[in-house]
Coordinates of C-alpha atoms in Angstrom, one line a residue:
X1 CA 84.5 78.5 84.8
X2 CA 85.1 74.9 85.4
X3 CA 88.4 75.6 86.8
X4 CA 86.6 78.1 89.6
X5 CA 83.9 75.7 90.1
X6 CA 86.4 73.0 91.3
X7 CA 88.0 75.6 93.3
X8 CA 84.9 76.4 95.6
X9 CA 83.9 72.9 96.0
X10 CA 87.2 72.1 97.0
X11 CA 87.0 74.9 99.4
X12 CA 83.2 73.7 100.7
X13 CA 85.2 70.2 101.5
X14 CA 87.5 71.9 103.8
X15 CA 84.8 74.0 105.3
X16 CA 82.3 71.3 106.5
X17 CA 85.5 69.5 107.9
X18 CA 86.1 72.3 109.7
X19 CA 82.6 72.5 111.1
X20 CA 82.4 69.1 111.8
X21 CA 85.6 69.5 113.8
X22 CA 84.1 72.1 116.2
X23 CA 86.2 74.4 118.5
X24 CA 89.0 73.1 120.6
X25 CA 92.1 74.4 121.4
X26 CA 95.4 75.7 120.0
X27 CA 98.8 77.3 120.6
X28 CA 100.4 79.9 118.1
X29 CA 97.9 82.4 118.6
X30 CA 100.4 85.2 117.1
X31 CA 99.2 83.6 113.9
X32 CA 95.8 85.0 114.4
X33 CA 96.9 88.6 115.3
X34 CA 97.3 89.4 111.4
X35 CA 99.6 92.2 110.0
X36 CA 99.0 95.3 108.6
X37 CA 96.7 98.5 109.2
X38 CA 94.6 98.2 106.6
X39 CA 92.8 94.9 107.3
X40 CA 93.4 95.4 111.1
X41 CA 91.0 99.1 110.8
X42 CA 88.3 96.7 108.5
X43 CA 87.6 95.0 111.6
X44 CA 89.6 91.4 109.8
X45 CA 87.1 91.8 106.6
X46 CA 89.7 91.5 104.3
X47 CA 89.2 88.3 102.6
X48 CA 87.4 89.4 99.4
X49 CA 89.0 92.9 99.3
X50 CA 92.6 91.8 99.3
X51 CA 94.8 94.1 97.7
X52 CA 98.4 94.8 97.9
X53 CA 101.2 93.5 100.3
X54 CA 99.0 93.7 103.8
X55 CA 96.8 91.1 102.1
X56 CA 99.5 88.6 102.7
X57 CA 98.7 87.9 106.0
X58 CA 94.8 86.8 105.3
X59 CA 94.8 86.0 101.7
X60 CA 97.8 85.8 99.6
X61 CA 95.7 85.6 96.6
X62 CA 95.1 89.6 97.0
X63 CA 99.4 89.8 96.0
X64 CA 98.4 89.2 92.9
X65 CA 96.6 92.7 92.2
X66 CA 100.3 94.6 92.6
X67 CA 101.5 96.6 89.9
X68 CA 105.0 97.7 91.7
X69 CA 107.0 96.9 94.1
X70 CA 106.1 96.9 98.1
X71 CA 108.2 97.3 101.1
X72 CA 106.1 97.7 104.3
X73 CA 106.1 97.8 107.9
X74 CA 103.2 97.0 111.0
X75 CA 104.0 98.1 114.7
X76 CA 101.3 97.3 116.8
X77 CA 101.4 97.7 120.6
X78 CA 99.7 95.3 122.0
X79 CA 98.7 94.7 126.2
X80 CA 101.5 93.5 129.2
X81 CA 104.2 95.4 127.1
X82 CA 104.1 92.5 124.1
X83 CA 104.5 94.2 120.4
X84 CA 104.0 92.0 117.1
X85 CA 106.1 93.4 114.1
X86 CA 105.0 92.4 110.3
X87 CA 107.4 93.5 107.4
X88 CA 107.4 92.8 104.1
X89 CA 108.6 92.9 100.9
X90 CA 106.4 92.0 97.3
X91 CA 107.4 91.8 93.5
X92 CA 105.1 91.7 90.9
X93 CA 105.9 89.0 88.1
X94 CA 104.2 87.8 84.6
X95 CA 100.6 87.3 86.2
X96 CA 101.4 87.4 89.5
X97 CA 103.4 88.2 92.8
X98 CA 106.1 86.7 95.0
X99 CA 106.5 87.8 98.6
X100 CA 108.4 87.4 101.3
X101 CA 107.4 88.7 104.7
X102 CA 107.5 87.9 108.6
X103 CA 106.2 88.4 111.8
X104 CA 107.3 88.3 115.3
X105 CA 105.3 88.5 118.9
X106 CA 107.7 89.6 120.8
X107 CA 107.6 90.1 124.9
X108 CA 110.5 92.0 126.1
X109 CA 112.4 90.4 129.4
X110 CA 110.0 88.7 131.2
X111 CA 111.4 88.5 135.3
X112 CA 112.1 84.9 136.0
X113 CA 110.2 83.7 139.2
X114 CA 110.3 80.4 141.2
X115 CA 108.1 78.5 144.1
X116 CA 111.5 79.6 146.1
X117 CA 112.2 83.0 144.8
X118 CA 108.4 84.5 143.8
X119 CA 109.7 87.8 144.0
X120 CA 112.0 86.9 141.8
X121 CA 115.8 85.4 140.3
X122 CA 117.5 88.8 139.1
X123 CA 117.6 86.5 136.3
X124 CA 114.9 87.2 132.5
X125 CA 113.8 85.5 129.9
X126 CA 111.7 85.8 127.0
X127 CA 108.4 84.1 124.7
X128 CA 109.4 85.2 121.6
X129 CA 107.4 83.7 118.3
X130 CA 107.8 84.3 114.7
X131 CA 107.0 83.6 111.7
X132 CA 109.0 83.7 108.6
X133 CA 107.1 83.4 104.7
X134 CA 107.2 83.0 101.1
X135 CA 103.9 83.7 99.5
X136 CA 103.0 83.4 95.5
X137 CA 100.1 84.4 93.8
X138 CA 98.9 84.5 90.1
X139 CA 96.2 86.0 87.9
X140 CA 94.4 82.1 86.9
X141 CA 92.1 84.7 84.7
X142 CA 90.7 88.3 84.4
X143 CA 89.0 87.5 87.3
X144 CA 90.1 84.8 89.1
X145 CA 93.4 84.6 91.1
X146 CA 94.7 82.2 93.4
X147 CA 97.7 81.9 96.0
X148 CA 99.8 80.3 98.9
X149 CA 101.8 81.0 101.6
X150 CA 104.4 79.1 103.2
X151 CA 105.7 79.6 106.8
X152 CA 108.1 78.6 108.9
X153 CA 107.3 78.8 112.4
X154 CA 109.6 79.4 115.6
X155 CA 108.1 79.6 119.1
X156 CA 110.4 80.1 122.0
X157 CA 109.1 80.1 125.3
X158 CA 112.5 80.8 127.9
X159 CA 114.7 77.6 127.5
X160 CA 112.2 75.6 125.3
X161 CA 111.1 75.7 121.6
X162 CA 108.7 74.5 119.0
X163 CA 109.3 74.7 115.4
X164 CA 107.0 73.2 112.3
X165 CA 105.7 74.5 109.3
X166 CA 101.9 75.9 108.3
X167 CA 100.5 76.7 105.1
X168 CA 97.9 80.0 103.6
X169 CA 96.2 79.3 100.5
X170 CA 93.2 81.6 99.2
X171 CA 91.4 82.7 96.0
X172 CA 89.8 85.9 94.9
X173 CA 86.8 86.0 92.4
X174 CA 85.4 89.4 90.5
X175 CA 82.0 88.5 89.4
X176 CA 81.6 91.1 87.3
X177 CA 78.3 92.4 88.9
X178 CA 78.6 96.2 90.3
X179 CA 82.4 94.6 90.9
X180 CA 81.6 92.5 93.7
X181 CA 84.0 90.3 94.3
X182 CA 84.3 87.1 96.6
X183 CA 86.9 85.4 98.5
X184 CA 88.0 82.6 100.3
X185 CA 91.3 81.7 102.5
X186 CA 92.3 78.9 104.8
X187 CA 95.0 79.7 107.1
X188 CA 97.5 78.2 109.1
X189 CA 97.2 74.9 107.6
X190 CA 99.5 72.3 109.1
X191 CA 100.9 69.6 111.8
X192 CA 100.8 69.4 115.5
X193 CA 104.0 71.1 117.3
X194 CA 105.4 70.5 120.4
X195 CA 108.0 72.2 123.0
X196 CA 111.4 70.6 122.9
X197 CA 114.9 72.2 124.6
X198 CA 117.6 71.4 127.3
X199 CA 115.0 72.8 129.9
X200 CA 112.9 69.4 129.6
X201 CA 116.2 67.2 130.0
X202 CA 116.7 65.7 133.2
X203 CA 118.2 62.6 135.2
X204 CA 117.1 59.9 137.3
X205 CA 119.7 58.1 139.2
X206 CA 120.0 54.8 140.6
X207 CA 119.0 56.7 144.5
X208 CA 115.8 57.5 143.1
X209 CA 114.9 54.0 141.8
X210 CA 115.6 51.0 143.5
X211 CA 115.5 48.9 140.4
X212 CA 117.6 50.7 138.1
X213 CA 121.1 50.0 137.6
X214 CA 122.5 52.6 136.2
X215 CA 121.9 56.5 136.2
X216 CA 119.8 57.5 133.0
X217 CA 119.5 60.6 131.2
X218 CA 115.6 61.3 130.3
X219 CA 113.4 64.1 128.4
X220 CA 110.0 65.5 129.7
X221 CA 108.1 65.3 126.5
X222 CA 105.5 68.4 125.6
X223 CA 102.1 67.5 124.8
X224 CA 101.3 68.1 121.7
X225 CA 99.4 71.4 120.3
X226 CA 97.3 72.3 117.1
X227 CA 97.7 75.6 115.2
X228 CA 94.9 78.1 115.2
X229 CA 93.4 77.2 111.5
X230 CA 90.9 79.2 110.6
X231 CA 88.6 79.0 107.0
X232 CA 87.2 82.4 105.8
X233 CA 84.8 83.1 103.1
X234 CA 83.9 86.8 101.9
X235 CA 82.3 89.3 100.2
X236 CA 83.3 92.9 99.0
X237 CA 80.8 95.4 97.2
X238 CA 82.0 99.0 95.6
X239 CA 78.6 101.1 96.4
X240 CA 80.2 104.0 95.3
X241 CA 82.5 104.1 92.7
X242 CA 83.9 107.1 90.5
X243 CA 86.6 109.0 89.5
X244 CA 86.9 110.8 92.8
X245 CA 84.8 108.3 95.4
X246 CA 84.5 104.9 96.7
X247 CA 82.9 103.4 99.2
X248 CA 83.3 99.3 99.9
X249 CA 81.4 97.6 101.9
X250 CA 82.9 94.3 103.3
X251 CA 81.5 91.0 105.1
X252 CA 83.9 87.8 106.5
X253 CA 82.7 84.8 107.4
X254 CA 85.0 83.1 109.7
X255 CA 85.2 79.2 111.3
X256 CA 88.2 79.3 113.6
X257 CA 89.2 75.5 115.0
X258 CA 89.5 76.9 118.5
X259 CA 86.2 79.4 119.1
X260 CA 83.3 80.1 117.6
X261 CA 81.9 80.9 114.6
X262 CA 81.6 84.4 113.3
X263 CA 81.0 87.6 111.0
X264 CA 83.4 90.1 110.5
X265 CA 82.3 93.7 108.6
X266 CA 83.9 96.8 107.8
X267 CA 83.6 99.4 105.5
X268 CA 86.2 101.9 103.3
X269 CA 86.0 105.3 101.7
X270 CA 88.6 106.4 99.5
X271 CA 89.3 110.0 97.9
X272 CA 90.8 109.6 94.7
X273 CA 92.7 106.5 95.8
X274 CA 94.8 108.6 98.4
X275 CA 93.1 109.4 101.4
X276 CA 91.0 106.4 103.4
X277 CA 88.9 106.1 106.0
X278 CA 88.1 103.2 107.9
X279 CA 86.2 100.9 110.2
X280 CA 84.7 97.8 111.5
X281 CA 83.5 95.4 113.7
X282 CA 85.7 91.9 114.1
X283 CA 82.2 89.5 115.0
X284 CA 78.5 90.3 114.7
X285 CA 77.7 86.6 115.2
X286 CA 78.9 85.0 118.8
X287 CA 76.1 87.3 120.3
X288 CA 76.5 90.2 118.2
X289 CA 78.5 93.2 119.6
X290 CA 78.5 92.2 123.1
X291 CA 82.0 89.1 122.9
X292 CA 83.5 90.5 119.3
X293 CA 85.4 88.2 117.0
X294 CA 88.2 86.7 117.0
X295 CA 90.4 87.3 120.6
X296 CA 87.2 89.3 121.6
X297 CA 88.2 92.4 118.6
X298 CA 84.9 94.5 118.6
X299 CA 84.9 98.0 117.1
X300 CA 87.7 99.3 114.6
X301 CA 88.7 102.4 113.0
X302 CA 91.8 103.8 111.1
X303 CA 93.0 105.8 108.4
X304 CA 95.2 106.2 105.5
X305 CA 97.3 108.0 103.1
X306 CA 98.8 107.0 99.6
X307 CA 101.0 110.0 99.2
X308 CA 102.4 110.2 95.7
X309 CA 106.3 111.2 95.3
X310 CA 107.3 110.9 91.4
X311 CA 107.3 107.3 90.6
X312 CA 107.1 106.2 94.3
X313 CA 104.2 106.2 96.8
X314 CA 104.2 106.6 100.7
X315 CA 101.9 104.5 102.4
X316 CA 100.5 105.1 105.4
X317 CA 98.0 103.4 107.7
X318 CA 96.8 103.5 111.0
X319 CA 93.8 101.0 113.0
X320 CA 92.4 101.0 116.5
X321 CA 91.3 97.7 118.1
X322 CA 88.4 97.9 120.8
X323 CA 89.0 94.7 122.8
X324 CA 86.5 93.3 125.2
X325 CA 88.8 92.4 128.1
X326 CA 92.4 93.4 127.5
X327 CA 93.4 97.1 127.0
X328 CA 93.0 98.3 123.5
X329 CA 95.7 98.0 120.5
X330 CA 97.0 100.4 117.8
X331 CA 98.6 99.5 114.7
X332 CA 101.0 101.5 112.6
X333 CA 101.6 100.7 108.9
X334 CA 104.8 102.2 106.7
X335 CA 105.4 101.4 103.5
X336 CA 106.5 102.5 100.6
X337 CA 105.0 101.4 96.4
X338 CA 107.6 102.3 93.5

């Protein structure tokens, strides 16, 4: 107990900072685009319900409920022809799980324009961003489990690119009452990155300056950017629970360093752990349904199936995003448990 008690004060620390900090801006917003069907369908309200390998992407402590091995894989088609790919691939260990997983925002060839040539070069390029990770979680008790993720970003926008490092850590607590369980995550925890490449090379020669002797090579130098760190506290309830039923109620609260406060719900049945039904809303809070959550998400809804073969099981997940301004997004989950 005095171990979890640490824990939440430690968290409480990082979330007044973060409300004293206020919104701003940020760059890597692939980061907050998450992974998976499954929390995508529960409107982001994943926090305290973590389970399984899609929980990587919100709270790695939820890897350390697995009892076999995961392999899956999240399509999701996003607006102006961009798609963001999540796969990944979880062992379970003595009181715990390893992962490793990755995702990628990916734009297709992009027509190069210039003030000379608007209509275009005949030449393309790309704004391709990934993310590449190595998550651990472990069982600190019955009840309590805890866990990280590492990642190692790479951005590339055309001839430029930013590279660095952010870190997920998050803990899961079952308090025993009607098993309602709570949870908290910070993610993308780490330094300010910049744009670097050939593109931002250049040379001033001694034409161009009267006072300079010599021509000089030189570098434009990108300001720099934050990433999109976001602390989430939750709560998960099991109204119905029985052999054949449940239904799981779930509530996130999330403080995002570049917009607002807000509440994230969803809700889950589940017929004898196989089939699911799904749905959500991504923010009740910024002016309840009228802006949504984060990236303006408003309603969700999805499925699923668990579809036992032998030893192994087929997972499958699907989750409609309502967006307020862009067109509307579905995700695709595969994955397989043996």
């Amino acid at each position: 107990m005095k171990r979890l008690l640490n824990f939440i004060y430690f968290f409480s620390l990082l979330f007044a900072s973060l409300v004293w900090a206020g919104t701003g801006t940020s760059g890597a917003q692939f980061l907050q685009m998450g992974g998976g069907g499954r929390p995508a369908a529960l409107g982001g309200a994943y926090v305290a319900f973590a389970q399984g390998l899609e929980t990587v992407y919100i709270n790695p402590a939820g890897l350390a409920t697995m009892g076999q091995n995961e392999v899956a894989f999240t399509h999701s088609a996003f607006f102006a022809d961009l798609s963001l790919e999540n796969a990944g691939f979880g062992i379970p260990i003595e009181n715990g799980a390893v992962a490793i997983s990755m995702s990628a925002l990916l734009s297709g060839d992009i027509e190069r324009t210039t003030l000379s040539e608007p209509q275009g070069t005949g030449e393309t390029y790309s704004a391709n961003d990934y993310s590449f990770n190595f998550s651990y979680a472990r069982k600190m008790t019955d009840k309590f489990s805890a866990g990280v993720t590492f990642k190692y970003l790479i951005m590339n926008l055309a001839d430029v690119q930013a590279k660095g490092i952010a870190f997920d850590a998050g803990a899961t607590y079952n308090t025993g009452v009607k098993n309602i369980r709570i949870g908290f995550a910070i993610n993308n925890f780490g330094p300010d990155l910049r744009y670097d490449g050939q593109a931002l090379e250049f040379e001033t020669t001694k034409g161009d300056n009267s006072s300079q002797a010599t021509d000089v090579n030189a570098k434009y130098q990108s300001e720099l950017f934050q990433l999109p760190l976001t602390f989430r506290v939750g709560l998960a309830y099991d109204a119905i629970k029985s052999a054949d039923h449940r239904l799981t109620f779930l509530a996130d609260g999330l403080n995002p360093n570049d917009q607002s406060e807000n509440l994230a719900v969803g809700v889950e049945y589940s017929y004898k752990d196989s089939y699911f039904i799904r749905g959500g809303h991504a923010g009740l809070a910024d002016n309840g349904y009228e802006n949504g959550g984060i990236n303006q998400i408003q309603f969700t809804f999805g499925a699923g199936a668990h579809l036992k073969m032998g030893t192994t099981s087929l997972m499958l997940n699907y989750a409609f995003e309502q967006h307020k301004y862009l067109s509307n997004i579905s995700r695709f989950t595969l994955g397989f448990i043996f």
